[in-house]
XYZ file of C-alpha atoms in Angstrom:
270
model
C 1.512 -6.579 0.067
C 2.649 -3.081 1.152
C -0.109 -0.728 2.236
C -0.451 2.873 1.067
C 1.360 4.267 4.074
C 4.448 2.164 3.299
C 4.587 3.497 -0.253
C 3.923 7.072 0.954
C 6.878 6.874 3.364
C 9.118 5.322 0.698
C 8.221 8.190 -1.682
C 8.884 10.802 1.025
C 12.335 9.383 1.849
C 13.270 9.027 -1.781
C 12.087 12.564 -2.455
C 14.286 13.895 0.370
C 17.320 12.006 -1.060
C 16.784 12.601 -4.769
C 14.688 15.725 -5.424
C 16.632 18.684 -6.758
C 19.644 16.497 -7.453
C 21.160 15.459 -10.791
C 21.285 11.723 -11.476
C 24.903 10.790 -12.223
C 24.159 7.127 -12.968
C 21.159 4.920 -13.589
C 20.988 1.166 -14.124
C 17.810 -0.619 -15.164
C 17.898 -4.391 -14.974
C 14.614 -5.194 -16.718
C 14.499 -6.013 -20.440
C 12.137 -3.192 -21.433
C 14.415 -0.533 -19.908
C 17.787 -2.131 -20.640
C 18.920 0.721 -22.915
C 17.343 3.572 -20.896
C 19.594 6.078 -19.190
C 18.431 9.008 -17.018
C 21.952 10.251 -16.185
C 22.161 14.028 -16.413
C 18.490 14.524 -15.590
C 17.393 16.239 -12.372
C 14.780 14.556 -10.221
C 11.932 17.002 -9.636
C 9.768 14.958 -7.321
C 9.069 11.497 -5.949
C 5.433 11.031 -5.120
C 3.036 8.248 -4.231
C -0.375 7.630 -5.680
C -2.098 4.923 -3.715
C 0.383 2.029 -3.927
C 2.132 3.453 -6.967
C 5.438 5.351 -6.819
C 6.222 8.072 -9.357
C 9.761 9.447 -9.826
C 9.645 12.551 -12.057
C 12.538 14.253 -13.830
C 13.111 17.627 -15.521
C 13.123 15.879 -18.912
C 9.393 15.316 -18.624
C 9.805 11.630 -17.777
C 8.334 9.555 -14.951
C 9.697 6.278 -13.625
C 6.654 4.373 -12.494
C 7.029 1.505 -10.021
C 4.639 -0.624 -8.013
C 5.624 -2.766 -5.025
C 2.874 -5.404 -5.289
C 3.727 -8.258 -2.932
C 7.339 -7.671 -1.900
C 8.911 -4.954 -4.020
C 10.760 -2.152 -2.272
C 13.159 0.750 -2.698
C 16.208 1.092 -0.407
C 18.465 4.137 0.034
C 22.205 3.810 0.542
C 25.059 6.271 0.894
C 27.849 5.617 -1.592
C 30.170 2.982 -0.220
C 27.513 1.418 1.994
C 26.813 -2.268 1.464
C 23.446 -2.999 -0.053
C 21.259 -5.200 2.142
C 17.851 -5.495 0.475
C 18.439 -8.885 -1.059
C 20.759 -10.724 -3.503
C 22.046 -8.770 -6.476
C 19.876 -10.694 -8.906
C 16.761 -9.166 -7.234
C 17.824 -5.617 -8.071
C 15.659 -4.073 -10.759
C 16.829 -0.457 -10.785
C 19.515 1.839 -9.407
C 19.237 5.665 -9.363
C 22.352 7.443 -8.184
C 23.212 11.079 -7.446
C 26.315 12.494 -5.825
C 25.267 11.353 -2.340
C 22.667 8.643 -2.556
C 21.858 5.395 -4.376
C 18.186 4.387 -4.591
C 18.041 0.642 -5.206
C 14.778 -1.015 -6.276
C 14.410 -4.633 -5.287
C 11.921 -7.179 -6.668
C 9.816 -4.494 -8.389
C 7.275 -6.340 -10.571
C 6.201 -3.092 -12.260
C 8.867 -0.733 -13.571
C 8.279 1.449 -16.593
C 9.335 4.774 -18.009
C 6.751 7.072 -19.495
C 6.066 10.728 -20.239
C 4.939 12.613 -17.144
C 2.030 13.845 -19.218
C 0.924 10.231 -19.633
C 0.855 9.301 -15.931
C -2.898 9.092 -16.102
C -2.535 5.897 -18.161
C -1.124 4.085 -15.134
C -2.843 5.802 -12.171
C -5.925 7.416 -13.717
C -8.111 4.447 -12.776
C -7.454 4.931 -9.083
C -10.008 6.217 -6.624
C -9.302 8.998 -4.102
C -5.885 8.578 -2.477
C -6.243 8.180 1.326
C -2.869 9.873 1.801
C -3.072 12.265 -1.109
C -3.494 16.059 -0.917
C -6.758 15.711 -2.863
C -8.336 13.068 -0.588
C -12.100 13.069 -1.065
C -14.047 11.067 1.508
C -17.431 11.659 -0.117
C -16.178 10.461 -3.510
C -14.698 7.295 -1.926
C -18.055 6.505 -0.283
C -19.889 7.247 -3.520
C -17.702 4.805 -5.445
C -18.168 2.089 -2.845
C -21.938 2.490 -3.007
C -22.062 1.957 -6.773
C -21.986 -1.787 -5.930
C -24.109 -2.095 -2.761
C -24.347 -5.893 -2.955
C -20.572 -6.333 -3.057
C -18.878 -7.608 0.121
C -17.165 -4.794 1.948
C -13.813 -6.645 2.279
C -13.025 -6.854 -1.452
C -14.644 -3.464 -2.041
C -12.154 -1.777 0.297
C -9.243 -3.505 -1.425
C -10.397 -2.347 -4.869
C -8.108 0.565 -5.607
C -10.656 1.985 -8.032
C -12.842 2.850 -5.037
C -10.183 4.325 -2.797
C -6.426 3.987 -3.134
C -4.095 2.818 -0.399
C -5.910 0.188 1.673
C -4.363 -3.278 1.839
C -5.287 -6.381 3.784
C -4.005 -5.047 7.119
C -6.058 -1.854 7.149
C -9.048 -3.604 5.651
C -9.120 -6.095 8.562
C -8.425 -3.483 11.246
C -10.846 -0.824 10.015
C -13.632 -3.407 9.790
C -12.913 -4.707 13.281
C -12.985 -1.185 14.718
C -16.241 -0.630 12.827
C -17.825 -3.825 14.178
C -18.752 -5.372 10.804
C -17.492 -8.551 9.121
C -15.633 -8.462 5.783
C -18.520 -10.416 4.220
C -21.119 -7.720 4.956
C -22.602 -6.176 1.831
C -21.539 -2.597 1.268
C -25.152 -1.489 1.293
C -25.687 -3.168 4.702
C -22.826 -1.427 6.445
C -24.526 0.822 8.927
C -22.124 3.778 8.650
C -19.948 3.415 5.565
C -18.484 6.877 5.993
C -17.216 5.880 9.439
C -15.457 2.804 7.994
C -13.714 4.927 5.342
C -12.842 7.572 7.927
C -11.296 4.974 10.247
C -9.132 3.571 7.412
C -8.005 7.119 6.581
C -7.145 7.820 10.199
C -5.165 4.552 10.549
C -3.032 5.166 7.461
C -2.319 8.745 8.529
C -1.310 7.586 12.019
C 1.298 5.211 10.604
C 2.613 7.077 7.553
C 5.741 8.533 9.229
C 7.208 5.228 10.389
C 7.619 1.707 9.025
C 5.935 -0.081 11.916
C 2.174 -0.290 11.484
C 0.134 -0.291 14.688
C -3.643 0.015 14.963
C -3.935 -0.513 18.727
C -1.583 2.231 19.914
C 0.966 -0.271 21.108
C 4.223 -0.909 19.226
C 5.040 -4.063 21.214
C 5.323 -7.224 19.134
C 2.079 -9.147 19.224
C 0.113 -6.190 20.542
C 0.132 -3.910 17.501
C -2.980 -5.296 15.723
C -6.510 -6.175 16.762
C -7.216 -9.106 14.423
C -4.774 -8.977 11.490
C -2.619 -12.146 11.448
C -3.940 -13.129 14.902
C -6.054 -16.137 13.837
C -6.637 -18.553 16.726
C -5.556 -16.067 19.378
C -7.982 -14.376 21.777
C -9.600 -11.157 20.645
C -7.925 -8.299 22.472
C -11.364 -6.855 23.253
C -13.591 -9.842 24.198
C -11.384 -12.943 24.360
C -13.130 -14.837 21.540
C -10.760 -16.675 19.189
C -9.978 -14.551 16.134
C -11.117 -16.308 12.951
C -9.659 -16.374 9.470
C -10.891 -17.470 6.050
C -10.103 -16.856 2.402
C -12.293 -14.242 0.773
C -12.534 -13.509 -2.886
C -14.911 -12.902 -5.761
C -16.057 -15.337 -8.462
C -14.941 -13.080 -11.332
C -11.448 -12.601 -9.905
C -10.470 -15.680 -7.872
C -6.786 -14.799 -8.167
C -7.445 -11.752 -5.931
C -8.613 -13.777 -2.940
C -7.129 -12.682 0.342
C -7.191 -13.947 3.924
C -9.743 -12.106 6.016
C -9.510 -11.915 9.827
C -12.381 -11.058 12.135
C -13.754 -11.534 15.628
C -16.979 -13.599 15.500
C -18.309 -11.799 18.573
C -17.246 -8.186 18.087
C -18.083 -7.977 14.377
C -21.663 -8.298 13.128
C -22.729 -9.682 9.801
C -22.301 -12.787 7.615
C -19.130 -14.884 7.782
C -18.055 -18.457 6.946
C -18.915 -21.090 9.514
C -15.945 -21.896 11.715
C -15.320 -25.501 12.785
């Protein structure tokens, strides 16, 4: 699943290509928008809110999209071959005189009044990459459920918006606590939030996501997707296990951690 920095960069690049330009053609390939047409409207802004992308026009409309697991927007100059996947995976095309923005595999795509954006993003917590980022409010929201495991709590976009599995794993490793530690037992919760914020900011201007400072393949993460390999800090084998919550089993995610560098509860490894 894309992290907040990926969506932020996609919004920035789409904004640079589309903002201030008139749409000359639009094509929506989802049933609910089959008869919609934004041609003739000027794109005012493309912005991200957590993992949501909002394309606003001068007609007071917003095209709301969410990447979820593998959705994406690609930009192409006219005449350039599209390369984001087979044609049947295209969900939307926004074209101006120079650029075509092509949305692939977007599971969420809807058109709404800009005044009604709060209905789709109003539930989100402070945006780690937003201009109104509020660290204290993010910590306050996390602490409303002190018995909740910190791993799922960080992924809950109602607490703070933008963290995915990668930054959850890496921020907790750098903080020295396991994903199964209760929120109320995390020694310095503000430091965990601050690390996640710093990691997303460090990666927001490029597609490659590194948390170690190295961009070399296999050296860019501390524990994320490194199960069975030696910890880059102590040499202990990195562990992995599914982690979820009883009331939402469908939201279970793989957690990665170092049994030696990270303190707190964790499943027994065999």
